[in-house]
């Protein structure tokens, strides 16, 4: 009842302020006293004032109707409409809470960045807040260790809420209480604003190639749906590179543009070395989607020398596609930029264009599923062979399950291809056509047994099919140079990856799989298979494991638990001579994630299209370990077992908490090329919460640190 009486009494204050500001005011307090002679309103005890989105809480508030000024004594809390929070001991404010003087002010911006000042002044109808003798940080501190990891000390700080900027004058950056960097002036984006122009945190690096490097990013808001980042990259060897990133969002998609331009690379190269990587995707009418990528480097070494990419081939493309339940369409243009020393770009074809369409019909007179497709491919080179291909096909498949559990399927496929080849004396320039029929059947007999300890499933599979043998001497092979046999392609109708070559003859694809499902949550799977032919096949080279009347054996073993995944694949002949073997182990347990790959490829000198392929035996290792809640370790290593040489190695150390993220990496690339020697790179990336953006990873707060434990 007493609280209600005080609320009624507060109506007088609300009326007085409303008349002055022509806006609604709400006041809550334990007691309110009005002095008619002096026109003072005094509110005491749990006082709260609400005005145009601003909230003021204080122990006592005095409002002078004559001067239209409000005096609040603390501890007080003022929260503005944009979410900025002031904590203070004493405040002299205008009636609308937008202007005035605040003593012993502490400013909390976006619940993240804290500013403490001897005195703060609000001006410009709340636009500007000026703080004097200020300390700012986003770090939590405690009584045991009151020194934050980092802080900025400044003589004066100005927050401009309209422009979304915070200005520091005569400032020092302290790390663990030690001054490390002096800044006569500094401007950063206001963390309370979602997007605001300003400097981002610099990045430091070191490389054997370019020496020491420093990047100083500047983020620029261009509009509601567009922004850009400009990053000068300076190196100790005299390099001056400008990196750019432009982003724009549209109602139906977005584009991202990345690039770099070297005014001087510092390595003695010609000015103007550069690269561009632009991507975009758009939703188009009638369920179509469009996407593109333009990825081009000015020379073969620029990306690797300055750590932008390790890719040795760059692909650019433009695609329009639509995938629905019963049909699929794709239109693609593509080009390639090779960065390899031994490849000539003029001999690499452009795809101008490739068009494919496929439709599935399920309600057919014969039952089953009917597929119709058509495609066009045009390959053009600056030098060398040009190819135009038209293709059409029809395929049908029907499945039955008999009462015994035997699964039976029959299928047919008919493909028509027409080729026009030019600028290659090895092929006739007249159009060449080819009709390739395929027919076959498939038997599967899954057998399951439930025991007290596990469920066992055995499934033998037999697939018998025939593809007519066609004369392909007048047809160039552009897309079927690397056929492969493994457990995923064992039951493919054509093990050539494209359609320039079809696997021919009468053959049987045979396999058997066993799977054990354990109630404790682990599974074991084994697959073994082989291809048998009625006649010897000469389409495949010996190295593929598919040559002759019988192929090599393909085997795969998998083991999976909640935390471990192991996959082991092999290709070997009857004498256990391995053509290929790879082992992958992935572990995720508690704070450790680990992945390893061991790959072996035998020497192959039988492929006339590719030439001699040396043996390859490589080990790759990657791991991360969350040592504590705030410390993370990472490592990556690639090793050539055949040559006994390292390929690549990297170690990472990361620390993060509520106010800082530090990433230190040291990497070594041991391989070499004509333009890029082996090099060691050191990178230091520091992200400060509230300074140039938020910390994206969620790291737990380290409130009561004893140093950087």
XYZ file of C-alpha atoms in Angstrom:
709
model
C 0.000 0.000 0.000
C 2.835 2.380 0.869
C 4.470 1.680 -2.528
C 1.162 2.450 -4.247
C 0.806 5.781 -2.429
C 4.311 6.725 -3.554
C 3.475 5.824 -7.127
C 0.446 8.108 -7.019
C 2.562 10.868 -5.590
C 5.073 10.394 -8.364
C 2.396 11.368 -10.861
C 3.215 14.998 -10.155
C 6.851 14.459 -11.198
C 5.759 12.587 -14.282
C 3.400 15.405 -15.246
C 6.063 18.048 -14.710
C 8.663 16.243 -16.821
C 6.139 15.340 -19.476
C 5.161 18.956 -19.891
C 8.772 19.889 -20.343
C 9.590 17.105 -22.777
C 6.178 16.317 -24.320
C 6.851 12.577 -23.795
C 5.660 10.008 -21.228
C 7.690 9.517 -18.048
C 7.321 6.775 -15.453
C 8.693 7.032 -11.893
C 8.813 4.352 -9.204
C 10.164 4.929 -5.669
C 9.581 3.967 -2.035
C 8.872 7.614 -1.140
C 8.292 10.826 -3.059
C 8.241 14.357 -1.613
C 7.125 17.429 -3.555
C 8.176 20.918 -2.416
C 5.737 23.331 -4.030
C 7.646 26.489 -3.209
C 10.948 25.343 -4.732
C 9.316 22.986 -7.273
C 11.623 20.172 -6.191
C 10.615 16.541 -6.316
C 12.643 14.179 -4.134
C 12.358 10.417 -4.680
C 14.080 8.015 -2.309
C 14.513 4.263 -2.043
C 14.659 1.941 -5.081
C 14.083 4.834 -7.441
C 13.488 4.002 -11.121
C 12.796 6.464 -13.926
C 11.742 5.407 -17.465
C 11.878 7.883 -20.340
C 11.921 7.176 -24.116
C 13.709 3.834 -23.789
C 16.190 5.042 -21.143
C 16.131 3.682 -17.587
C 17.664 5.328 -14.528
C 17.959 3.509 -11.212
C 19.373 5.248 -8.126
C 19.222 5.465 -4.353
C 17.839 9.027 -4.542
C 16.743 11.381 -7.281
C 15.991 15.085 -7.049
C 14.238 16.847 -9.922
C 14.178 20.650 -10.245
C 11.257 21.711 -12.417
C 12.596 25.268 -12.766
C 15.962 24.233 -14.211
C 14.654 20.972 -15.692
C 17.672 19.197 -14.219
C 17.810 15.915 -12.394
C 20.347 14.937 -9.730
C 20.837 11.247 -8.931
C 22.994 9.826 -6.152
C 24.298 6.345 -6.207
C 24.972 3.743 -6.545
C 23.109 4.530 -9.766
C 22.552 2.760 -13.074
C 21.605 4.430 -16.367
C 20.787 2.251 -19.380
C 20.251 4.019 -22.691
C 18.020 2.908 -25.540
C 20.964 1.418 -27.480
C 21.931 -0.840 -24.555
C 24.837 1.210 -23.182
C 24.958 1.014 -19.374
C 26.405 3.666 -17.023
C 27.283 2.810 -13.415
C 28.224 5.814 -11.289
C 28.235 7.479 -7.882
C 26.638 10.804 -8.843
C 24.938 12.232 -11.922
C 23.597 15.662 -12.956
C 21.322 15.063 -15.960
C 18.755 16.786 -18.111
C 15.129 15.770 -17.688
C 15.314 13.505 -20.754
C 18.450 11.771 -19.341
C 20.327 12.619 -22.562
C 22.773 15.277 -21.334
C 24.678 15.954 -18.158
C 27.674 15.168 -15.995
C 28.387 11.790 -14.374
C 30.927 11.370 -11.564
C 32.856 8.125 -11.031
C 31.390 6.722 -14.257
C 31.704 3.177 -15.461
C 30.411 2.538 -18.960
C 29.416 -0.945 -20.211
C 29.031 -1.107 -24.005
C 27.098 -4.024 -25.542
C 27.500 -6.048 -22.324
C 31.110 -6.543 -23.374
C 33.423 -3.522 -23.368
C 33.879 -1.668 -20.060
C 35.099 1.914 -19.668
C 35.846 3.421 -16.252
C 36.432 7.176 -15.910
C 36.816 9.809 -13.257
C 34.135 11.841 -14.970
C 31.793 11.478 -17.950
C 29.756 14.067 -19.800
C 26.773 13.402 -22.108
C 26.127 16.001 -24.794
C 24.460 16.405 -28.171
C 21.118 15.024 -26.918
C 22.754 11.764 -25.973
C 24.883 11.352 -29.108
C 28.256 12.015 -27.456
C 29.633 10.643 -24.203
C 33.027 12.076 -23.231
C 35.025 10.291 -20.542
C 38.124 11.717 -18.831
C 41.023 9.761 -17.298
C 39.661 6.520 -18.702
C 40.567 2.832 -18.527
C 38.855 0.419 -20.940
C 38.826 -3.380 -21.174
C 36.568 -6.338 -21.923
C 38.286 -8.593 -19.379
C 36.738 -9.754 -16.134
C 38.866 -9.245 -13.031
C 38.547 -10.360 -9.450
C 39.939 -9.556 -6.045
C 42.706 -12.155 -6.351
C 44.006 -10.575 -9.555
C 42.616 -7.110 -10.295
C 44.891 -6.573 -13.312
C 43.173 -7.466 -16.608
C 45.023 -9.217 -19.411
C 44.729 -6.094 -21.505
C 43.419 -2.603 -21.087
C 43.543 0.782 -22.826
C 44.355 3.886 -20.761
C 43.430 7.227 -22.316
C 43.275 10.851 -21.258
C 39.982 11.258 -23.077
C 37.480 8.897 -24.746
C 34.541 10.016 -26.888
C 31.695 7.680 -27.787
C 29.702 8.773 -30.841
C 26.502 6.706 -30.833
C 25.269 8.155 -34.124
C 28.390 7.250 -36.120
C 29.025 4.089 -34.107
C 32.593 5.061 -33.211
C 34.699 5.316 -30.052
C 37.684 7.695 -30.125
C 40.693 7.386 -27.778
C 43.103 10.275 -27.295
C 46.626 10.002 -25.815
C 46.219 6.265 -25.180
C 48.388 3.359 -23.998
C 47.727 -0.350 -24.526
C 48.687 -2.300 -21.392
C 49.214 -6.060 -21.339
C 49.076 -7.596 -17.842
C 49.659 -4.136 -16.444
C 52.699 -3.364 -18.615
C 52.477 -0.500 -21.173
C 53.437 -1.963 -24.555
C 52.107 0.426 -27.210
C 51.406 4.152 -27.347
C 48.668 5.553 -29.566
C 48.289 9.336 -29.943
C 44.799 8.646 -31.276
C 42.740 5.549 -31.918
C 39.310 4.984 -33.410
C 37.389 1.726 -33.083
C 33.899 0.596 -33.985
C 31.345 0.824 -31.178
C 30.622 -2.774 -30.065
C 27.013 -1.774 -29.361
C 26.524 -1.268 -33.082
C 26.134 -4.357 -35.235
C 28.238 -2.831 -38.008
C 30.433 0.233 -37.773
C 33.482 1.406 -39.692
C 36.827 1.336 -37.924
C 40.226 -0.275 -37.500
C 40.432 -3.963 -36.651
C 43.141 -5.652 -34.614
C 46.480 -5.901 -36.504
C 47.922 -9.315 -37.434
C 51.628 -10.160 -37.204
C 53.529 -12.837 -39.107
C 57.001 -13.977 -40.085
C 58.177 -15.928 -43.112
C 61.498 -17.039 -44.542
C 60.278 -15.618 -47.862
C 58.999 -12.104 -47.050
C 60.426 -11.571 -43.557
C 58.313 -9.955 -40.864
C 54.822 -8.889 -41.837
C 52.082 -6.736 -40.338
C 48.487 -6.401 -41.477
C 46.343 -3.458 -40.354
C 42.723 -4.088 -41.405
C 40.169 -1.305 -41.769
C 36.486 -2.232 -41.867
C 34.184 0.041 -43.892
C 30.393 -0.008 -43.795
C 29.123 0.890 -47.270
C 25.407 0.470 -46.671
C 22.805 -1.631 -44.936
C 23.722 -4.644 -47.043
C 27.339 -4.055 -48.096
C 30.712 -3.657 -46.427
C 34.401 -3.975 -47.197
C 37.707 -4.577 -45.450
C 40.928 -2.959 -46.676
C 44.122 -4.431 -45.243
C 47.560 -2.942 -45.936
C 50.142 -5.750 -45.672
C 53.654 -4.456 -44.995
C 56.751 -6.658 -44.855
C 60.257 -6.086 -43.538
C 61.697 -6.767 -47.010
C 59.856 -3.772 -48.434
C 56.637 -5.431 -49.507
C 53.562 -3.211 -49.824
C 50.426 -5.218 -50.556
C 46.808 -4.138 -50.335
C 44.317 -6.875 -49.469
C 40.632 -6.224 -50.089
C 37.417 -7.989 -49.201
C 34.008 -6.799 -50.374
C 30.704 -8.332 -49.297
C 27.176 -7.507 -50.400
C 23.900 -9.155 -49.511
C 20.950 -9.062 -51.906
C 17.360 -10.114 -51.400
C 18.053 -13.323 -53.331
C 21.740 -14.004 -52.614
C 25.145 -12.546 -51.905
C 28.599 -11.936 -53.367
C 32.038 -12.038 -51.722
C 35.114 -10.556 -53.361
C 38.628 -11.203 -52.050
C 41.879 -10.117 -53.596
C 45.343 -8.686 -53.138
C 47.489 -6.310 -55.183
C 51.236 -5.887 -54.650
C 52.514 -2.377 -55.274
C 55.925 -3.817 -54.349
C 56.314 -7.464 -53.328
C 59.675 -6.795 -51.633
C 61.136 -9.788 -53.474
C 62.301 -8.052 -56.621
C 59.232 -8.986 -58.631
C 57.357 -6.724 -60.995
C 54.737 -4.389 -59.456
C 51.172 -5.523 -59.928
C 51.398 -9.128 -58.728
C 47.888 -10.019 -57.610
C 45.085 -12.514 -57.220
C 41.297 -12.393 -57.099
C 38.812 -14.842 -55.610
C 35.178 -13.814 -56.062
C 32.199 -16.005 -55.173
C 28.464 -15.548 -55.282
C 25.202 -17.448 -55.061
C 21.650 -16.429 -55.954
C 18.165 -17.882 -55.821
C 16.621 -17.590 -59.289
C 13.005 -17.885 -60.469
C 11.316 -21.311 -60.853
C 13.494 -22.965 -58.174
C 16.743 -22.430 -60.089
C 19.921 -21.495 -58.259
C 22.971 -19.718 -59.612
C 26.488 -19.588 -58.248
C 29.863 -18.509 -59.536
C 33.510 -18.320 -58.620
C 36.293 -16.341 -60.246
C 39.648 -17.544 -58.910
C 42.727 -16.286 -60.760
C 46.335 -15.547 -59.774
C 48.648 -13.236 -61.666
C 51.526 -15.725 -61.463
C 52.204 -19.238 -60.176
C 53.999 -18.306 -56.950
C 52.162 -15.293 -55.491
C 49.580 -17.223 -53.432
C 52.091 -19.558 -51.811
C 54.784 -16.957 -51.232
C 52.484 -14.797 -49.123
C 50.430 -17.545 -47.511
C 47.125 -16.932 -49.279
C 46.657 -20.509 -50.527
C 48.502 -23.790 -51.066
C 46.361 -24.812 -54.055
C 48.212 -25.796 -57.217
C 45.170 -25.443 -59.493
C 42.534 -22.713 -59.378
C 39.073 -23.235 -60.782
C 36.625 -20.588 -61.959
C 33.037 -21.465 -62.808
C 29.497 -20.226 -63.332
C 26.636 -22.638 -62.667
C 22.865 -22.520 -62.950
C 21.132 -25.634 -61.637
C 17.897 -27.008 -60.276
C 17.475 -30.276 -58.373
C 14.001 -31.582 -57.713
C 12.557 -34.934 -56.717
C 12.029 -36.139 -60.271
C 14.437 -34.105 -62.375
C 17.777 -32.321 -62.302
C 19.278 -29.641 -64.540
C 22.742 -28.072 -64.621
C 24.404 -25.509 -66.875
C 28.108 -25.015 -66.157
C 30.955 -22.917 -67.527
C 34.432 -23.567 -66.110
C 38.060 -22.596 -66.543
C 41.278 -23.576 -64.811
C 44.438 -21.741 -63.814
C 47.333 -24.096 -63.127
C 50.070 -23.044 -60.707
C 52.176 -26.160 -61.324
C 55.628 -25.829 -62.814
C 55.073 -28.663 -65.311
C 51.656 -27.640 -66.672
C 50.859 -25.344 -69.582
C 47.607 -23.385 -69.145
C 47.107 -23.184 -72.902
C 46.639 -26.976 -73.020
C 44.019 -27.057 -70.238
C 40.486 -26.926 -71.667
C 37.746 -24.419 -70.905
C 34.259 -25.849 -70.388
C 32.094 -23.666 -72.673
C 29.574 -24.955 -71.609
C 28.387 -28.247 -70.091
C 24.623 -28.830 -69.992
C 22.924 -31.840 -68.448
C 19.325 -32.784 -67.735
C 17.914 -35.939 -66.134
C 14.307 -36.917 -65.399
C 12.959 -39.904 -63.461
C 9.598 -41.537 -64.306
C 8.202 -44.119 -61.881
C 4.762 -44.832 -63.365
C 5.812 -46.861 -66.418
C 3.996 -49.727 -68.189
C 6.750 -52.150 -67.144
C 6.879 -50.853 -63.573
C 10.146 -49.915 -61.979
C 11.929 -46.646 -62.636
C 12.672 -45.065 -66.005
C 15.388 -42.440 -66.424
C 15.817 -40.041 -69.335
C 18.810 -37.747 -69.786
C 20.577 -35.494 -72.215
C 23.827 -33.561 -72.128
C 26.079 -31.264 -74.115
C 29.788 -30.665 -73.488
C 32.050 -28.223 -75.304
C 35.783 -28.189 -74.480
C 37.938 -25.431 -75.978
C 41.691 -24.883 -75.657
C 43.967 -22.010 -76.588
C 46.288 -24.594 -78.139
C 45.342 -28.159 -78.960
C 42.224 -30.257 -79.276
C 38.667 -28.911 -79.129
C 35.777 -31.288 -78.483
C 32.003 -30.908 -78.807
C 29.885 -33.792 -77.459
C 26.132 -34.382 -77.561
C 24.759 -37.193 -75.413
C 21.393 -38.784 -74.719
C 20.419 -41.796 -72.690
C 17.597 -43.874 -71.312
C 17.832 -46.340 -68.418
C 15.363 -48.600 -66.608
C 15.512 -50.567 -63.359
C 13.025 -52.695 -61.452
C 13.440 -54.382 -58.066
C 11.638 -57.329 -56.469
C 11.866 -58.968 -53.069
C 10.920 -62.650 -53.044
C 9.279 -64.491 -50.168
C 12.615 -66.063 -49.267
C 14.134 -62.612 -48.759
C 16.116 -62.712 -51.996
C 16.266 -59.269 -53.622
C 16.270 -59.291 -57.421
C 16.768 -56.381 -59.786
C 17.017 -56.085 -63.534
C 18.286 -53.034 -65.419
C 19.041 -51.726 -68.887
C 20.846 -48.643 -70.152
C 21.181 -47.177 -73.636
C 23.567 -44.254 -74.319
C 23.990 -42.284 -77.534
C 27.014 -39.981 -77.950
C 27.936 -37.761 -80.912
C 31.414 -36.164 -81.089
C 32.880 -33.357 -83.154
C 36.670 -33.050 -82.712
C 38.848 -30.264 -84.057
C 42.443 -29.028 -84.107
C 43.907 -32.499 -83.516
C 45.350 -34.483 -86.461
C 44.948 -37.745 -84.524
C 41.138 -37.527 -84.859
C 38.836 -37.118 -87.844
C 37.066 -33.751 -87.881
C 33.842 -35.341 -89.150
C 31.120 -36.059 -86.588
C 31.337 -39.499 -84.957
C 28.455 -41.255 -83.200
C 28.364 -44.164 -80.750
C 25.451 -46.215 -79.382
C 26.214 -48.148 -76.186
C 23.636 -50.569 -74.731
C 23.965 -52.218 -71.309
C 21.763 -54.861 -69.671
C 22.010 -56.983 -66.569
C 20.536 -58.240 -63.324
C 21.460 -58.128 -59.655
C 20.910 -60.527 -56.748
C 21.178 -59.632 -53.054
C 20.472 -61.988 -50.184
C 20.756 -60.212 -46.823
C 20.890 -62.637 -43.894
C 20.490 -61.437 -40.322
C 20.974 -63.286 -37.064
C 20.245 -62.014 -33.592
C 22.314 -63.425 -30.739
C 22.488 -62.585 -27.081
C 25.532 -60.392 -27.618
C 25.064 -58.824 -31.069
C 23.232 -58.632 -34.385
C 25.053 -60.132 -37.376
C 24.208 -59.256 -40.982
C 25.753 -61.002 -43.998
C 24.864 -59.885 -47.511
C 26.246 -61.603 -50.634
C 25.754 -59.597 -53.842
C 26.080 -60.738 -57.451
C 25.663 -58.410 -60.407
C 25.903 -59.741 -63.965
C 25.830 -57.307 -66.869
C 26.839 -56.882 -70.464
C 27.880 -53.735 -72.346
C 28.459 -53.894 -76.069
C 32.014 -53.322 -77.210
C 32.275 -50.240 -79.432
C 35.171 -48.931 -81.488
C 36.331 -45.760 -79.708
C 39.410 -45.005 -81.782
C 37.841 -41.847 -83.242
C 36.598 -40.574 -79.867
C 38.987 -38.578 -77.639
C 39.155 -39.452 -73.963
C 38.819 -36.243 -71.956
C 36.927 -37.248 -68.795
C 37.765 -40.918 -68.169
C 41.499 -40.978 -67.520
C 41.372 -42.147 -63.903
C 39.119 -45.203 -63.423
C 39.123 -46.534 -59.874
C 38.073 -49.736 -58.141
C 37.029 -49.661 -54.508
C 34.025 -50.746 -52.427
C 32.045 -47.703 -53.594
C 32.502 -48.452 -57.325
C 32.402 -52.266 -57.133
C 28.794 -52.395 -58.368
C 28.943 -49.480 -60.809
C 27.788 -50.050 -64.383
C 30.772 -48.050 -65.608
C 33.928 -47.598 -63.544
C 35.250 -44.910 -65.875
C 34.436 -41.582 -64.189
C 33.007 -39.909 -67.326
C 31.237 -40.954 -70.489
C 34.022 -40.760 -73.071
C 34.793 -44.429 -72.359
C 32.340 -47.165 -71.305
C 33.413 -50.355 -69.586
C 32.602 -53.096 -72.115
C 31.997 -56.842 -72.232
C 30.254 -59.505 -70.157
C 31.228 -59.298 -66.504
C 30.127 -60.174 -63.015
C 30.583 -57.878 -60.052
C 30.750 -60.070 -56.967
C 30.910 -59.050 -53.339
C 30.003 -59.986 -49.821
C 29.656 -57.808 -46.740
C 29.465 -58.607 -43.046
C 28.352 -56.224 -40.314
C 28.260 -56.767 -36.573
C 26.097 -54.443 -34.475
C 27.026 -54.638 -30.814
C 24.553 -53.437 -28.145
C 27.420 -51.669 -26.381
C 27.451 -49.154 -29.231
C 30.220 -50.345 -31.574
C 29.954 -51.713 -35.116
C 32.312 -53.779 -37.256
C 31.989 -54.045 -41.029
C 33.918 -56.031 -43.652
C 33.478 -55.932 -47.438
C 35.261 -58.105 -50.034
C 34.703 -58.053 -53.780
C 36.056 -58.775 -57.262
C 35.132 -58.321 -60.913
C 35.166 -61.388 -63.221
C 34.949 -61.163 -67.025
C 34.071 -63.572 -69.786
C 36.958 -62.257 -71.872
C 40.121 -60.355 -71.102
C 39.594 -56.593 -70.890
C 42.242 -54.304 -72.406
C 40.539 -50.982 -71.629
C 42.140 -50.639 -68.214
C 45.816 -50.287 -67.365
C 47.381 -52.757 -64.944
C 47.703 -50.125 -62.264
C 43.929 -49.731 -61.906
C 43.473 -53.317 -60.750
C 40.727 -53.801 -63.366
C 42.735 -55.246 -66.261
C 42.489 -58.854 -67.488
C 39.714 -61.394 -66.968
C 39.654 -60.990 -63.192
C 40.233 -57.818 -61.297
C 42.236 -57.388 -58.154
C 40.412 -57.866 -54.875
C 38.850 -54.888 -53.191
C 38.512 -55.041 -49.419
C 37.284 -52.601 -46.795
C 37.183 -52.889 -43.027
C 35.425 -50.406 -40.783
C 35.155 -50.110 -37.024
C 33.075 -47.483 -35.270
C 32.314 -46.606 -31.675
C 30.988 -43.463 -30.057
C 34.482 -41.960 -30.042
C 36.521 -43.841 -32.653
C 36.134 -44.387 -36.381
C 38.542 -46.626 -38.315
C 38.316 -47.269 -42.076
C 40.853 -49.434 -43.897
C 40.635 -49.937 -47.688
C 42.793 -52.204 -49.866
C 43.259 -53.230 -53.480
C 45.432 -56.351 -53.924
C 45.918 -59.353 -56.231
C 45.941 -63.082 -55.497
C 49.590 -62.905 -54.399
C 48.757 -60.109 -51.932
C 50.680 -57.519 -53.931
C 48.959 -54.271 -52.981
C 48.078 -51.665 -55.614
C 46.488 -49.315 -53.108
C 45.942 -49.170 -49.369
C 44.699 -46.430 -47.099
C 43.974 -46.326 -43.394
C 42.007 -43.533 -41.702
C 41.599 -43.232 -37.949
C 39.487 -40.528 -36.317
C 39.254 -40.123 -32.561
C 37.131 -37.739 -30.515
C 37.500 -38.394 -26.817
C 36.967 -35.895 -24.037
C 39.308 -32.978 -24.872
C 41.212 -34.727 -27.684
C 40.345 -34.911 -31.386
C 42.738 -36.774 -33.647
C 42.787 -37.791 -37.290
C 45.394 -39.849 -39.139
C 45.667 -41.058 -42.733
C 48.140 -43.572 -44.123
C 48.016 -43.857 -47.924
C 49.951 -46.173 -50.224
C 49.769 -46.138 -54.037
C 51.922 -48.554 -55.995
C 54.128 -47.470 -58.888
C 52.261 -47.489 -62.209
C 53.858 -47.298 -65.645
C 50.974 -48.865 -67.536
C 48.752 -45.829 -68.192
C 49.638 -44.451 -71.599
C 47.564 -41.292 -71.051
C 49.155 -40.305 -67.737
C 52.628 -41.735 -68.217
C 54.789 -42.996 -65.379
C 53.250 -42.518 -61.924
C 55.792 -43.080 -59.123
C 54.896 -44.908 -55.930
C 53.383 -42.786 -53.202
C 53.387 -43.585 -49.500
C 52.277 -40.737 -47.285
C 51.323 -40.316 -43.641
C 49.161 -37.410 -42.443
C 48.360 -36.494 -38.859
C 46.141 -33.781 -37.393
C 45.156 -33.282 -33.766
C 43.744 -30.738 -31.347
C 43.839 -30.959 -27.563
C 41.889 -28.718 -25.210
C 44.471 -28.690 -22.441
C 42.310 -26.521 -20.159
C 39.125 -24.557 -20.637
C 41.197 -21.669 -21.971
C 44.202 -23.334 -23.626
C 44.128 -25.330 -26.868
C 46.970 -27.117 -28.659
C 46.979 -28.172 -32.296
C 49.339 -30.008 -34.622
C 49.472 -31.095 -38.260
C 52.123 -33.220 -39.975
C 52.526 -34.778 -43.408
C 55.388 -37.164 -44.138
C 56.526 -38.913 -47.326
C 57.378 -42.488 -46.292
C 58.709 -43.381 -49.749
C 61.310 -40.622 -49.778
C 61.772 -40.446 -46.009
C 61.106 -36.687 -46.093
C 58.783 -34.282 -44.353
C 56.174 -32.525 -46.497
C 54.521 -30.131 -44.078
C 54.391 -29.530 -40.337
C 52.512 -27.026 -38.206
C 51.908 -26.394 -34.535
C 49.266 -24.109 -33.057
C 48.767 -22.694 -29.590
C 45.535 -20.873 -28.734
C 44.360 -19.068 -25.628
C 40.916 -17.608 -25.203
C 38.624 -16.184 -22.573
C 35.828 -13.645 -22.399
C 38.017 -10.782 -23.594
C 40.847 -12.089 -25.761
C 41.711 -14.761 -28.310
C 45.360 -15.425 -29.191
C 46.439 -17.837 -31.915
C 50.137 -18.568 -32.423
C 51.100 -20.839 -35.306
C 54.460 -22.064 -36.557
C 54.501 -23.982 -39.838
C 57.139 -25.382 -42.155
C 56.623 -26.285 -45.800
C 59.398 -28.635 -46.881
C 58.495 -29.008 -50.558
C 59.920 -26.759 -53.244
C 59.085 -25.504 -56.710
C 60.814 -23.292 -59.242
C 59.475 -20.111 -57.611
C 58.701 -21.086 -54.001
C 61.500 -22.528 -51.845
C 60.862 -24.340 -48.542
C 59.886 -21.841 -45.864
C 58.967 -21.443 -42.213
C 56.035 -19.200 -41.352
C 55.072 -17.788 -37.965
C 51.705 -16.170 -37.436
C 50.223 -14.339 -34.469
C 46.548 -13.470 -34.528
C 45.154 -11.474 -31.603
C 41.459 -10.689 -31.246
C 40.269 -8.414 -28.453
C 36.610 -8.459 -27.526
C 35.084 -5.077 -28.177
C 38.081 -3.892 -30.230
C 37.430 -4.367 -33.911
C 34.735 -7.015 -33.533
C 33.577 -9.797 -31.280
C 35.303 -13.083 -30.515
C 33.336 -15.630 -32.501
C 34.425 -18.745 -30.593
C 32.776 -19.187 -27.234
C 35.560 -19.386 -24.691
C 34.749 -19.590 -20.967
C 35.525 -16.592 -18.814
C 38.786 -16.754 -16.896
C 37.595 -14.536 -14.055
C 40.197 -15.097 -11.377
C 43.446 -15.759 -13.203
C 46.782 -16.099 -11.541
C 48.776 -14.862 -14.501
C 48.141 -16.635 -17.807
C 47.857 -20.097 -16.313
